[in-house]
PDB file of C-alpha atoms in Angstrom:
ATOM      1  CA  MET A  23      93.349  84.093 150.275  1.00 42.00           C
ATOM      2  CA  ALA A  24      92.950  81.077 147.989  1.00 44.00           C
ATOM      3  CA  THR A  25      96.700  80.355 148.094  1.00 50.00           C
ATOM      4  CA  ALA A  26      97.390  81.552 151.650  1.00 54.00           C
ATOM      5  CA  ARG A  27      95.715  78.620 153.375  1.00 66.00           C
ATOM      6  CA  PRO A  28      97.476  75.855 151.372  1.00 73.00           C
ATOM      7  CA  GLN A  29     100.835  77.566 151.931  1.00 88.00           C
ATOM      8  CA  GLY A  30     100.120  77.908 155.631  1.00 90.00           C
ATOM      9  CA  GLU A  31      99.416  74.189 155.857  1.00 93.00           C
ATOM     10  CA  ALA A  32     102.610  73.471 153.940  1.00 94.00           C
ATOM     11  CA  VAL A  33     104.626  75.662 156.308  1.00 96.00           C
ATOM     12  CA  ARG A  34     103.217  73.917 159.365  1.00 95.00           C
ATOM     13  CA  HIS A  35     103.803  70.496 157.814  1.00 94.00           C
ATOM     14  CA  PHE A  36     107.424  71.470 157.105  1.00 96.00           C
ATOM     15  CA  ILE A  37     107.850  72.612 160.702  1.00 97.00           C
ATOM     16  CA  LEU A  38     106.503  69.353 162.094  1.00 96.00           C
ATOM     17  CA  GLU A  39     108.666  67.242 159.801  1.00 94.00           C
ATOM     18  CA  ASN A  40     111.884  69.120 160.577  1.00 96.00           C
ATOM     19  CA  VAL A  41     111.652  70.560 164.077  1.00 96.00           C
ATOM     20  CA  ALA A  42     113.107  67.466 165.734  1.00 93.00           C
ATOM     21  CA  SER A  43     116.393  67.850 163.856  1.00 93.00           C
ATOM     22  CA  HIS A  44     116.379  71.671 163.900  1.00 96.00           C
ATOM     23  CA  PRO A  45     114.854  72.771 167.204  1.00 96.00           C
ATOM     24  CA  ALA A  46     116.739  76.071 167.450  1.00 95.00           C
ATOM     25  CA  ASP A  47     116.702  77.265 163.844  1.00 95.00           C
ATOM     26  CA  ILE A  48     113.441  75.885 162.496  1.00 97.00           C
ATOM     27  CA  ALA A  49     112.082  79.412 161.897  1.00 96.00           C
ATOM     28  CA  LYS A  50     115.097  80.335 159.789  1.00 95.00           C
ATOM     29  CA  ARG A  51     114.853  77.150 157.742  1.00 97.00           C
ATOM     30  CA  ALA A  52     111.110  77.463 157.161  1.00 97.00           C
ATOM     31  CA  ALA A  53     111.487  81.118 156.117  1.00 96.00           C
ATOM     32  CA  ALA A  54     114.158  80.176 153.578  1.00 96.00           C
ATOM     33  CA  ARG A  55     112.174  77.209 152.290  1.00 96.00           C
ATOM     34  CA  PHE A  56     108.975  79.200 151.626  1.00 96.00           C
ATOM     35  CA  HIS A  57     110.509  82.638 150.967  1.00 95.00           C
ATOM     36  CA  ILE A  58     108.608  84.288 153.793  1.00 96.00           C
ATOM     37  CA  THR A  59     109.695  86.335 156.800  1.00 95.00           C
ATOM     38  CA  ARG A  60     110.664  84.782 160.116  1.00 94.00           C
ATOM     39  CA  GLN A  61     107.853  86.782 161.692  1.00 94.00           C
ATOM     40  CA  ALA A  62     105.404  84.929 159.464  1.00 96.00           C
ATOM     41  CA  VAL A  63     106.921  81.605 160.484  1.00 96.00           C
ATOM     42  CA  HIS A  64     106.687  82.560 164.156  1.00 95.00           C
ATOM     43  CA  LYS A  65     102.930  82.991 163.762  1.00 96.00           C
ATOM     44  CA  HIS A  66     102.707  79.365 162.670  1.00 97.00           C
ATOM     45  CA  LEU A  67     104.982  78.291 165.505  1.00 97.00           C
ATOM     46  CA  ARG A  68     102.819  80.152 168.002  1.00 96.00           C
ATOM     47  CA  ARG A  69      99.685  78.487 166.640  1.00 96.00           C
ATOM     48  CA  LEU A  70     101.254  75.033 166.942  1.00 97.00           C
ATOM     49  CA  VAL A  71     102.412  75.740 170.505  1.00 97.00           C
ATOM     50  CA  GLU A  72      98.972  76.987 171.526  1.00 96.00           C
ATOM     51  CA  ALA A  73      97.409  73.861 170.025  1.00 96.00           C
ATOM     52  CA  GLY A  74      99.690  71.692 172.167  1.00 96.00           C
ATOM     53  CA  ILE A  75     101.422  70.222 169.118  1.00 97.00           C
ATOM     54  CA  LEU A  76     104.800  71.858 169.770  1.00 97.00           C
ATOM     55  CA  THR A  77     106.670  72.707 172.940  1.00 97.00           C
ATOM     56  CA  GLU A  78     108.910  75.753 173.346  1.00 96.00           C
ATOM     57  CA  SER A  79     111.703  76.625 175.726  1.00 95.00           C
ATOM     58  CA  GLY A  80     114.146  79.481 176.200  1.00 92.00           C
ATOM     59  CA  GLN A  81     113.771  83.169 175.464  1.00 85.00           C
ATOM     60  CA  THR A  82     113.904  85.137 172.194  1.00 76.00           C
ATOM     61  CA  ARG A  83     117.208  84.315 170.442  1.00 78.00           C
ATOM     62  CA  SER A  84     117.764  81.127 172.469  1.00 86.00           C
ATOM     63  CA  ARG A  85     114.239  79.830 171.975  1.00 92.00           C
ATOM     64  CA  SER A  86     113.883  76.281 170.715  1.00 96.00           C
ATOM     65  CA  TYR A  87     110.952  74.072 169.788  1.00 97.00           C
ATOM     66  CA  GLY A  88     110.125  70.403 169.978  1.00 96.00           C
ATOM     67  CA  LEU A  89     107.347  67.963 169.198  1.00 97.00           C
ATOM     68  CA  ALA A  90     104.884  67.564 172.042  1.00 97.00           C
ATOM     69  CA  VAL A  91     103.880  64.045 173.042  1.00 95.00           C
ATOM     70  CA  LEU A  92     100.210  63.828 172.085  1.00 94.00           C
ATOM     71  CA  SER A  93      99.613  60.391 173.534  1.00 93.00           C
ATOM     72  CA  GLN A  94     101.599  57.777 175.391  1.00 96.00           C
ATOM     73  CA  TRP A  95     100.510  54.252 176.280  1.00 97.00           C
ATOM     74  CA  LYS A  96     102.256  51.364 177.990  1.00 97.00           C
ATOM     75  CA  ARG A  97     101.398  47.908 179.238  1.00 98.00           C
ATOM     76  CA  SER A  98     103.138  44.667 180.241  1.00 98.00           C
ATOM     77  CA  TYR A  99     101.895  41.170 179.395  1.00 98.00           C
ATOM     78  CA  PRO A 100     102.864  37.867 181.034  1.00 98.00           C
ATOM     79  CA  ILE A 101     104.181  35.442 178.434  1.00 97.00           C
ATOM     80  CA  GLN A 102     101.825  32.519 178.848  1.00 96.00           C
ATOM     81  CA  ALA A 103      99.490  30.259 176.921  1.00 94.00           C
ATOM     82  CA  GLY A 104      96.863  32.249 175.063  1.00 95.00           C
ATOM     83  CA  LEU A 105      98.950  35.385 174.520  1.00 96.00           C
ATOM     84  CA  ALA A 106      98.730  36.082 170.788  1.00 96.00           C
ATOM     85  CA  GLU A 107     100.023  38.956 168.700  1.00 96.00           C
ATOM     86  CA  ASP A 108      96.871  39.304 166.587  1.00 96.00           C
ATOM     87  CA  ILE A 109      94.648  39.658 169.644  1.00 97.00           C
ATOM     88  CA  VAL A 110      96.918  42.248 171.280  1.00 97.00           C
ATOM     89  CA  TRP A 111      97.056  44.154 167.999  1.00 97.00           C
ATOM     90  CA  THR A 112      93.269  44.244 167.588  1.00 97.00           C
ATOM     91  CA  GLN A 113      92.334  44.936 171.191  1.00 97.00           C
ATOM     92  CA  ASP A 114      95.164  47.221 172.354  1.00 97.00           C
ATOM     93  CA  ILE A 115      97.600  48.506 169.752  1.00 97.00           C
ATOM     94  CA  ARG A 116      95.279  49.362 166.862  1.00 97.00           C
ATOM     95  CA  PRO A 117      93.061  51.658 169.001  1.00 95.00           C
ATOM     96  CA  VAL A 118      96.139  53.429 170.414  1.00 95.00           C
ATOM     97  CA  LEU A 119      97.448  54.280 166.930  1.00 95.00           C
ATOM     98  CA  GLY A 120      94.294  56.219 166.085  1.00 92.00           C
ATOM     99  CA  ASP A 121      93.397  57.585 162.663  1.00 92.00           C
ATOM    100  CA  LEU A 122      96.599  56.913 160.768  1.00 95.00           C
ATOM    101  CA  GLN A 123      96.526  56.294 157.007  1.00 95.00           C
ATOM    102  CA  ASP A 124      95.733  52.744 155.964  1.00 97.00           C
ATOM    103  CA  ASN A 125      99.203  52.087 154.527  1.00 97.00           C
ATOM    104  CA  VAL A 126     100.800  53.320 157.765  1.00 97.00           C
ATOM    105  CA  LEU A 127      98.552  51.085 159.862  1.00 97.00           C
ATOM    106  CA  ARG A 128      99.493  48.094 157.714  1.00 96.00           C
ATOM    107  CA  LEU A 129     103.186  48.838 158.260  1.00 97.00           C
ATOM    108  CA  TRP A 130     102.628  49.011 162.005  1.00 98.00           C
ATOM    109  CA  GLN A 131     100.555  45.835 161.978  1.00 97.00           C
ATOM    110  CA  HIS A 132     103.289  43.942 160.196  1.00 95.00           C
ATOM    111  CA  GLY A 133     106.087  45.284 162.393  1.00 96.00           C
ATOM    112  CA  PHE A 134     104.255  44.801 165.667  1.00 97.00           C
ATOM    113  CA  THR A 135     102.973  41.283 165.001  1.00 96.00           C
ATOM    114  CA  GLU A 136     106.385  40.082 163.768  1.00 93.00           C
ATOM    115  CA  MET A 137     108.318  41.450 166.735  1.00 94.00           C
ATOM    116  CA  PHE A 138     105.716  40.621 169.384  1.00 96.00           C
ATOM    117  CA  ASN A 139     105.503  37.057 168.059  1.00 93.00           C
ATOM    118  CA  ASN A 140     109.293  36.759 168.375  1.00 90.00           C
ATOM    119  CA  ALA A 141     109.052  37.758 172.031  1.00 93.00           C
ATOM    120  CA  ILE A 142     106.259  35.255 172.719  1.00 94.00           C
ATOM    121  CA  GLU A 143     107.731  32.264 170.910  1.00 89.00           C
ATOM    122  CA  HIS A 144     111.495  32.692 171.175  1.00 88.00           C
ATOM    123  CA  SER A 145     112.506  34.922 174.097  1.00 91.00           C
ATOM    124  CA  GLU A 146     112.078  32.251 176.821  1.00 91.00           C
ATOM    125  CA  GLY A 147     111.097  35.157 179.048  1.00 94.00           C
ATOM    126  CA  THR A 148     108.294  35.701 181.547  1.00 96.00           C
ATOM    127  CA  LYS A 149     106.872  39.028 180.326  1.00 97.00           C
ATOM    128  CA  VAL A 150     106.886  41.450 177.422  1.00 97.00           C
ATOM    129  CA  HIS A 151     106.482  45.209 177.814  1.00 97.00           C
ATOM    130  CA  LEU A 152     104.939  47.521 175.190  1.00 98.00           C
ATOM    131  CA  GLU A 153     105.094  51.295 174.841  1.00 98.00           C
ATOM    132  CA  VAL A 154     103.577  53.509 172.143  1.00 98.00           C
ATOM    133  CA  ARG A 155     104.336  57.219 171.896  1.00 97.00           C
ATOM    134  CA  ARG A 156     102.754  59.573 169.351  1.00 96.00           C
ATOM    135  CA  THR A 157     103.540  63.093 168.236  1.00 96.00           C
ATOM    136  CA  ALA A 158     102.012  65.063 165.384  1.00 96.00           C
ATOM    137  CA  ALA A 159     104.859  63.936 163.124  1.00 96.00           C
ATOM    138  CA  ASP A 160     105.639  60.333 164.022  1.00 96.00           C
ATOM    139  CA  THR A 161     104.929  57.330 166.193  1.00 97.00           C
ATOM    140  CA  GLU A 162     107.377  55.228 168.196  1.00 97.00           C
ATOM    141  CA  MET A 163     106.950  51.753 169.626  1.00 98.00           C
ATOM    142  CA  ILE A 164     109.036  49.735 172.089  1.00 97.00           C
ATOM    143  CA  ILE A 165     108.706  45.968 172.527  1.00 97.00           C
ATOM    144  CA  ALA A 166     110.889  44.633 175.347  1.00 96.00           C
ATOM    145  CA  ASP A 167     111.080  41.165 176.873  1.00 95.00           C
ATOM    146  CA  ASP A 168     113.064  39.767 179.811  1.00 94.00           C
ATOM    147  CA  GLY A 169     114.246  36.634 178.045  1.00 93.00           C
ATOM    148  CA  VAL A 170     117.634  35.202 177.157  1.00 88.00           C
ATOM    149  CA  GLY A 171     118.337  37.755 174.415  1.00 87.00           C
ATOM    150  CA  ILE A 172     117.804  37.158 170.719  1.00 84.00           C
ATOM    151  CA  PHE A 173     121.446  37.469 169.634  1.00 81.00           C
ATOM    152  CA  ARG A 174     122.760  35.336 172.491  1.00 81.00           C
ATOM    153  CA  LYS A 175     120.186  32.636 171.778  1.00 81.00           C
ATOM    154  CA  ILE A 176     121.139  32.448 168.101  1.00 80.00           C
ATOM    155  CA  GLN A 177     124.835  32.468 168.993  1.00 79.00           C
ATOM    156  CA  SER A 178     124.337  29.566 171.391  1.00 78.00           C
ATOM    157  CA  ARG A 179     122.016  27.507 169.177  1.00 78.00           C
ATOM    158  CA  LEU A 180     124.189  27.767 166.078  1.00 77.00           C
ATOM    159  CA  GLY A 181     127.615  27.726 167.727  1.00 77.00           C
ATOM    160  CA  LEU A 182     128.646  31.172 166.477  1.00 77.00           C
ATOM    161  CA  LEU A 183     131.730  32.949 167.788  1.00 73.00           C
ATOM    162  CA  ASP A 184     129.825  35.827 169.356  1.00 74.00           C
ATOM    163  CA  GLU A 185     126.599  37.863 169.213  1.00 76.00           C
ATOM    164  CA  ARG A 186     127.791  40.031 166.332  1.00 76.00           C
ATOM    165  CA  HIS A 187     127.902  37.035 164.046  1.00 74.00           C
ATOM    166  CA  ALA A 188     124.290  36.335 165.015  1.00 73.00           C
ATOM    167  CA  ILE A 189     123.259  39.885 164.092  1.00 74.00           C
ATOM    168  CA  LEU A 190     125.107  39.724 160.795  1.00 73.00           C
ATOM    169  CA  GLU A 191     123.348  36.554 159.702  1.00 68.00           C
ATOM    170  CA  LEU A 192     119.959  37.353 161.252  1.00 68.00           C
ATOM    171  CA  SER A 193     119.725  40.768 159.609  1.00 63.00           C
ATOM    172  CA  LYS A 194     120.392  39.271 156.171  1.00 64.00           C
ATOM    173  CA  GLY A 195     117.077  37.467 156.554  1.00 56.00           C
ATOM    174  CA  LYS A 196     118.361  33.941 156.080  1.00 50.00           C
ATOM    175  CA  LEU A 197     118.836  32.691 159.629  1.00 48.00           C
ATOM    176  CA  THR A 198     116.337  31.105 162.008  1.00 49.00           C
ATOM    177  CA  THR A 199     116.591  28.772 164.997  1.00 47.00           C
ATOM    178  CA  ASP A 200     113.177  27.323 164.119  1.00 52.00           C
ATOM    179  CA  PRO A 201     113.167  26.567 160.362  1.00 47.00           C
ATOM    180  CA  ALA A 202     110.016  24.442 160.612  1.00 48.00           C
ATOM    181  CA  ARG A 203     107.920  27.501 161.510  1.00 50.00           C
ATOM    182  CA  HIS A 204     109.912  30.553 160.380  1.00 47.00           C
ATOM    183  CA  THR A 205     111.850  31.564 157.279  1.00 44.00           C
ATOM    184  CA  GLY A 206     114.082  33.934 159.225  1.00 52.00           C
ATOM    185  CA  GLU A 207     113.107  36.937 157.096  1.00 69.00           C
ATOM    186  CA  GLY A 208     110.932  38.763 159.636  1.00 76.00           C
ATOM    187  CA  ILE A 209     113.543  41.102 161.073  1.00 84.00           C
ATOM    188  CA  PHE A 210     115.011  41.929 157.668  1.00 82.00           C
ATOM    189  CA  PHE A 211     111.707  43.024 156.129  1.00 86.00           C
ATOM    190  CA  THR A 212     110.425  44.687 159.301  1.00 91.00           C
ATOM    191  CA  SER A 213     113.555  46.811 159.601  1.00 89.00           C
ATOM    192  CA  ARG A 214     112.985  48.091 156.043  1.00 90.00           C
ATOM    193  CA  MET A 215     109.411  49.155 156.776  1.00 94.00           C
ATOM    194  CA  PHE A 216     110.287  51.800 159.361  1.00 97.00           C
ATOM    195  CA  ASP A 217     112.162  55.095 159.361  1.00 96.00           C
ATOM    196  CA  SER A 218     114.242  53.839 162.277  1.00 95.00           C
ATOM    197  CA  PHE A 219     114.589  50.307 163.600  1.00 94.00           C
ATOM    198  CA  ASP A 220     116.826  49.158 166.463  1.00 92.00           C
ATOM    199  CA  ILE A 221     117.327  45.932 168.401  1.00 90.00           C
ATOM    200  CA  LEU A 222     119.214  46.071 171.683  1.00 89.00           C
ATOM    201  CA  SER A 223     120.194  42.781 173.283  1.00 87.00           C
ATOM    202  CA  GLY A 224     123.107  41.680 175.415  1.00 81.00           C
ATOM    203  CA  GLY A 225     126.239  43.669 174.714  1.00 78.00           C
ATOM    204  CA  VAL A 226     125.427  44.758 171.164  1.00 82.00           C
ATOM    205  CA  SER A 227     122.758  46.471 169.094  1.00 83.00           C
ATOM    206  CA  PHE A 228     121.568  46.411 165.488  1.00 85.00           C
ATOM    207  CA  SER A 229     120.327  49.617 163.860  1.00 87.00           C
ATOM    208  CA  HIS A 230     118.727  50.422 160.511  1.00 88.00           C
ATOM    209  CA  ALA A 231     117.690  53.894 159.357  1.00 90.00           C
ATOM    210  CA  ASP A 232     115.743  54.606 156.174  1.00 90.00           C
ATOM    211  CA  GLY A 233     117.856  56.400 153.593  1.00 82.00           C
ATOM    212  CA  GLU A 234     121.199  55.218 154.971  1.00 80.00           C
ATOM    213  CA  ALA A 235     123.231  52.899 152.796  1.00 72.00           C
ATOM    214  CA  ASN A 236     124.469  50.800 155.679  1.00 76.00           C
ATOM    215  CA  ASP A 237     123.102  49.165 158.793  1.00 78.00           C
ATOM    216  CA  TRP A 238     125.025  49.399 162.053  1.00 80.00           C
ATOM    217  CA  ILE A 239     126.209  46.818 164.561  1.00 77.00           C
ATOM    218  CA  ARG A 240     127.495  48.548 167.682  1.00 78.00           C
ATOM    219  CA  ASP A 241     128.732  47.729 171.145  1.00 75.00           C
ATOM    220  CA  ASN A 242     126.122  48.474 173.785  1.00 69.00           C
ATOM    221  CA  PRO A 243     127.821  50.342 176.641  1.00 61.00           C
ATOM    222  CA  GLN A 244     125.521  48.834 179.271  1.00 63.00           C
ATOM    223  CA  TYR A 245     124.743  45.166 179.556  1.00 59.00           C
ATOM    224  CA  GLN A 246     121.090  44.388 178.906  1.00 68.00           C
ATOM    225  CA  ASN A 247     119.151  41.226 179.619  1.00 80.00           C
ATOM    226  CA  GLY A 248     116.372  40.296 177.259  1.00 91.00           C
ATOM    227  CA  THR A 249     115.660  42.004 173.952  1.00 92.00           C
ATOM    228  CA  THR A 250     114.359  45.491 173.231  1.00 94.00           C
ATOM    229  CA  VAL A 251     113.014  46.470 169.794  1.00 95.00           C
ATOM    230  CA  TRP A 252     112.461  50.148 168.990  1.00 96.00           C
ATOM    231  CA  MET A 253     110.591  51.245 165.837  1.00 97.00           C
ATOM    232  CA  ARG A 254     109.753  54.737 164.582  1.00 97.00           C
ATOM    233  CA  LEU A 255     107.614  55.744 161.585  1.00 97.00           C
ATOM    234  CA  ARG A 256     106.343  59.063 160.268  1.00 96.00           C
ATOM    235  CA  ASN A 257     102.577  59.399 160.521  1.00 96.00           C
ATOM    236  CA  GLN A 258     102.442  60.406 156.863  1.00 93.00           C
ATOM    237  CA  THR A 259     104.471  58.292 154.464  1.00 95.00           C
ATOM    238  CA  SER A 260     103.897  56.783 151.046  1.00 95.00           C
ATOM    239  CA  ARG A 261     105.732  53.604 152.002  1.00 96.00           C
ATOM    240  CA  THR A 262     103.715  50.383 151.882  1.00 96.00           C
ATOM    241  CA  THR A 263     104.379  46.788 152.837  1.00 93.00           C
ATOM    242  CA  LYS A 264     104.081  45.845 149.156  1.00 93.00           C
ATOM    243  CA  LYS A 265     106.756  48.353 148.115  1.00 92.00           C
ATOM    244  CA  VAL A 266     109.141  46.959 150.713  1.00 90.00           C
ATOM    245  CA  PHE A 267     108.570  43.351 149.694  1.00 87.00           C
ATOM    246  CA  ASP A 268     108.776  44.176 145.986  1.00 87.00           C
ATOM    247  CA  GLU A 269     112.205  45.731 146.481  1.00 84.00           C
ATOM    248  CA  TYR A 270     113.693  42.464 147.693  1.00 76.00           C
ATOM    249  CA  VAL A 271     111.621  39.678 146.148  1.00 72.00           C
ATOM    250  CA  SER A 272     111.289  38.504 142.570  1.00 59.00           C
ATOM    251  CA  GLY A 273     109.680  35.832 140.443  1.00 50.00           C
ATOM    252  CA  GLU A 274     106.237  34.297 140.446  1.00 52.00           C
ATOM    253  CA  ASP A 275     106.964  32.498 143.733  1.00 46.00           C
ATOM    254  CA  TYR A 276     108.133  35.750 145.365  1.00 43.00           C
ATOM    255  CA  ASP A 277     111.618  34.450 146.078  1.00 47.00           C
ATOM    256  CA  PHE A 278     113.530  36.540 148.607  1.00 40.00           C
ATOM    257  CA  SER A 279     116.261  37.324 146.093  1.00 44.00           C
ATOM    258  CA  ARG A 280     118.162  40.309 147.470  1.00 49.00           C
ATOM    259  CA  THR A 281     119.510  41.092 150.896  1.00 47.00           C
ATOM    260  CA  VAL A 282     121.736  43.797 152.324  1.00 49.00           C
ATOM    261  CA  VAL A 283     124.626  42.851 154.572  1.00 46.00           C
ATOM    262  CA  PRO A 284     124.982  45.242 157.546  1.00 47.00           C
ATOM    263  CA  VAL A 285     128.627  46.128 157.398  1.00 44.00           C
ATOM    264  CA  VAL A 286     129.267  49.406 159.170  1.00 44.00           C
ATOM    265  CA  LEU A 287     130.639  47.751 162.256  1.00 44.00           C
ATOM    266  CA  ALA A 288     132.428  48.872 165.386  1.00 39.00           C
ATOM    267  CA  GLN A 289     135.790  47.194 166.032  1.00 38.00           C
ATOM    268  CA  TYR A 290     136.643  44.809 168.829  1.00 40.00           C
ATOM    269  CA  VAL A 291     139.469  45.935 171.070  1.00 38.00           C
ATOM    270  CA  GLY A 292     142.531  44.166 169.658  1.00 40.00           C
ATOM    271  CA  ASP A 293     140.545  41.388 167.953  1.00 41.00           C
ATOM    272  CA  PRO A 294     139.188  40.769 164.468  1.00 40.00           C
ATOM    273  CA  LEU A 295     135.598  41.924 164.134  1.00 39.00           C
ATOM    274  CA  ILE A 296     134.574  38.871 162.121  1.00 36.00           C
ATOM    275  CA  SER A 297     136.223  35.611 161.208  1.00 34.00           C
ATOM    276  CA  ARG A 298     137.902  35.036 157.876  1.00 30.00           C
ATOM    277  CA  SER A 299     135.165  32.598 156.909  1.00 33.00           C
ATOM    278  CA  GLN A 300     132.530  35.230 157.681  1.00 37.00           C
ATOM    279  CA  ALA A 301     134.490  37.758 155.654  1.00 35.00           C
ATOM    280  CA  ARG A 302     134.651  35.416 152.670  1.00 34.00           C
ATOM    281  CA  SER A 303     130.939  34.685 152.867  1.00 36.00           C
ATOM    282  CA  SER A 304     130.142  38.402 152.772  1.00 36.00           C
ATOM    283  CA  GLU A 305     132.510  38.768 149.794  1.00 33.00           C
ATOM    284  CA  CYS A 306     133.475  42.309 150.685  1.00 30.00           C
ATOM    285  CA  LEU A 307     134.585  42.381 154.319  1.00 28.00           C
ATOM    286  CA  PRO A 308     138.239  42.186 155.357  1.00 28.00           C
ATOM    287  CA  SER A 309     139.123  40.057 158.380  1.00 28.00           C
ATOM    288  CA  ARG A 310     140.102  43.192 160.326  1.00 23.00           C
ATOM    289  CA  ILE A 311     138.240  46.478 159.977  1.00 22.00           C
ATOM    290  CA  ARG A 312     137.773  49.610 162.004  1.00 26.00           C
ATOM    291  CA  ARG A 313     134.922  50.895 159.853  1.00 28.00           C
ATOM    292  CA  SER A 314     134.177  49.476 156.463  1.00 27.00           C
ATOM    293  CA  SER A 315     131.139  49.519 154.228  1.00 28.00           C
ATOM    294  CA  CYS A 316     129.855  47.512 151.319  1.00 26.00           C
ATOM    295  CA  ILE A 317     126.630  45.981 150.126  1.00 25.00           C
ATOM    296  CA  SER A 318     126.295  42.352 149.127  1.00 26.00           C
ATOM    297  CA  PHE A 319     123.388  40.969 147.142  1.00 24.00           C
ATOM    298  CA  THR A 320     122.817  37.230 147.447  1.00 27.00           C
ATOM    299  CA  ARG A 321     120.357  34.653 146.187  1.00 26.00           C
ATOM    300  CA  THR A 322     118.327  32.466 148.502  1.00 30.00           C
ATOM    301  CA  ARG A 323     115.612  29.895 147.954  1.00 30.00           C
ATOM    302  CA  ARG A 324     113.473  31.060 150.853  1.00 34.00           C
ATOM    303  CA  SER A 325     110.240  32.754 149.925  1.00 34.00           C
ATOM    304  CA  ALA A 326     108.789  35.882 151.502  1.00 35.00           C
ATOM    305  CA  ARG A 327     105.609  35.357 153.453  1.00 36.00           C
TER     306      ARG A 327
END
């Protein structure tokens, strides 16, 4: 009995971590992972379903499982004088997140305050909408404003060819339309703190996923006004804000010394994806690509804050 309980907890943890990607064969995978029978796994599945942590659908051989939504919260805020990210975090978001580990809460605090501040100060919109959704395995957050669109604004302010150029430069962490108040590194570091991070704005989207070598810039099939940021993070992770910063900064002054160029890019119809000057600046992108990947490390004088 001394080893049965720890193994049972391990089996249930494995189920929760993997059921989203393996809804129909999670029992088979758990049985193989822990060298136990499928019947034994089904006992754990039944317990999780009865506790309201998992959902199930279908019958016998076609049965599948999914993570149940344990809590869901949403609210809209008018963008006006007095709206501040730290106040919204303390009064609304922090209580919604519940009893997450301290390092996870710090990751969420950083990501939320950075992205919410962008909506307040730069969107030129009238309202910002928040949603938080929790399961037993992870938490998701949406921050959406009705403004001009982050990529379009940068494109217009800096005279770039199109929104994709704005994403390319913005995601490297070296571009800002307000250099007096911002270093331009917020989106870069925030994207590295989460398991999944997406920005949808105008006709394109930027996507980063932990563990993938490349970021993505894709066409958005439906036109969208404003900017929507989506972030997802496992409820149990060893990642910390310090680990993320340490990976990309160096020196006593914490210079932001390394950046990753997002270069898995969808092709324009009949047109070059990026200009020749952009290709030269990235050092590894051809002027015409269907799908190409590389990573470029560059030096910059800006410091991480």
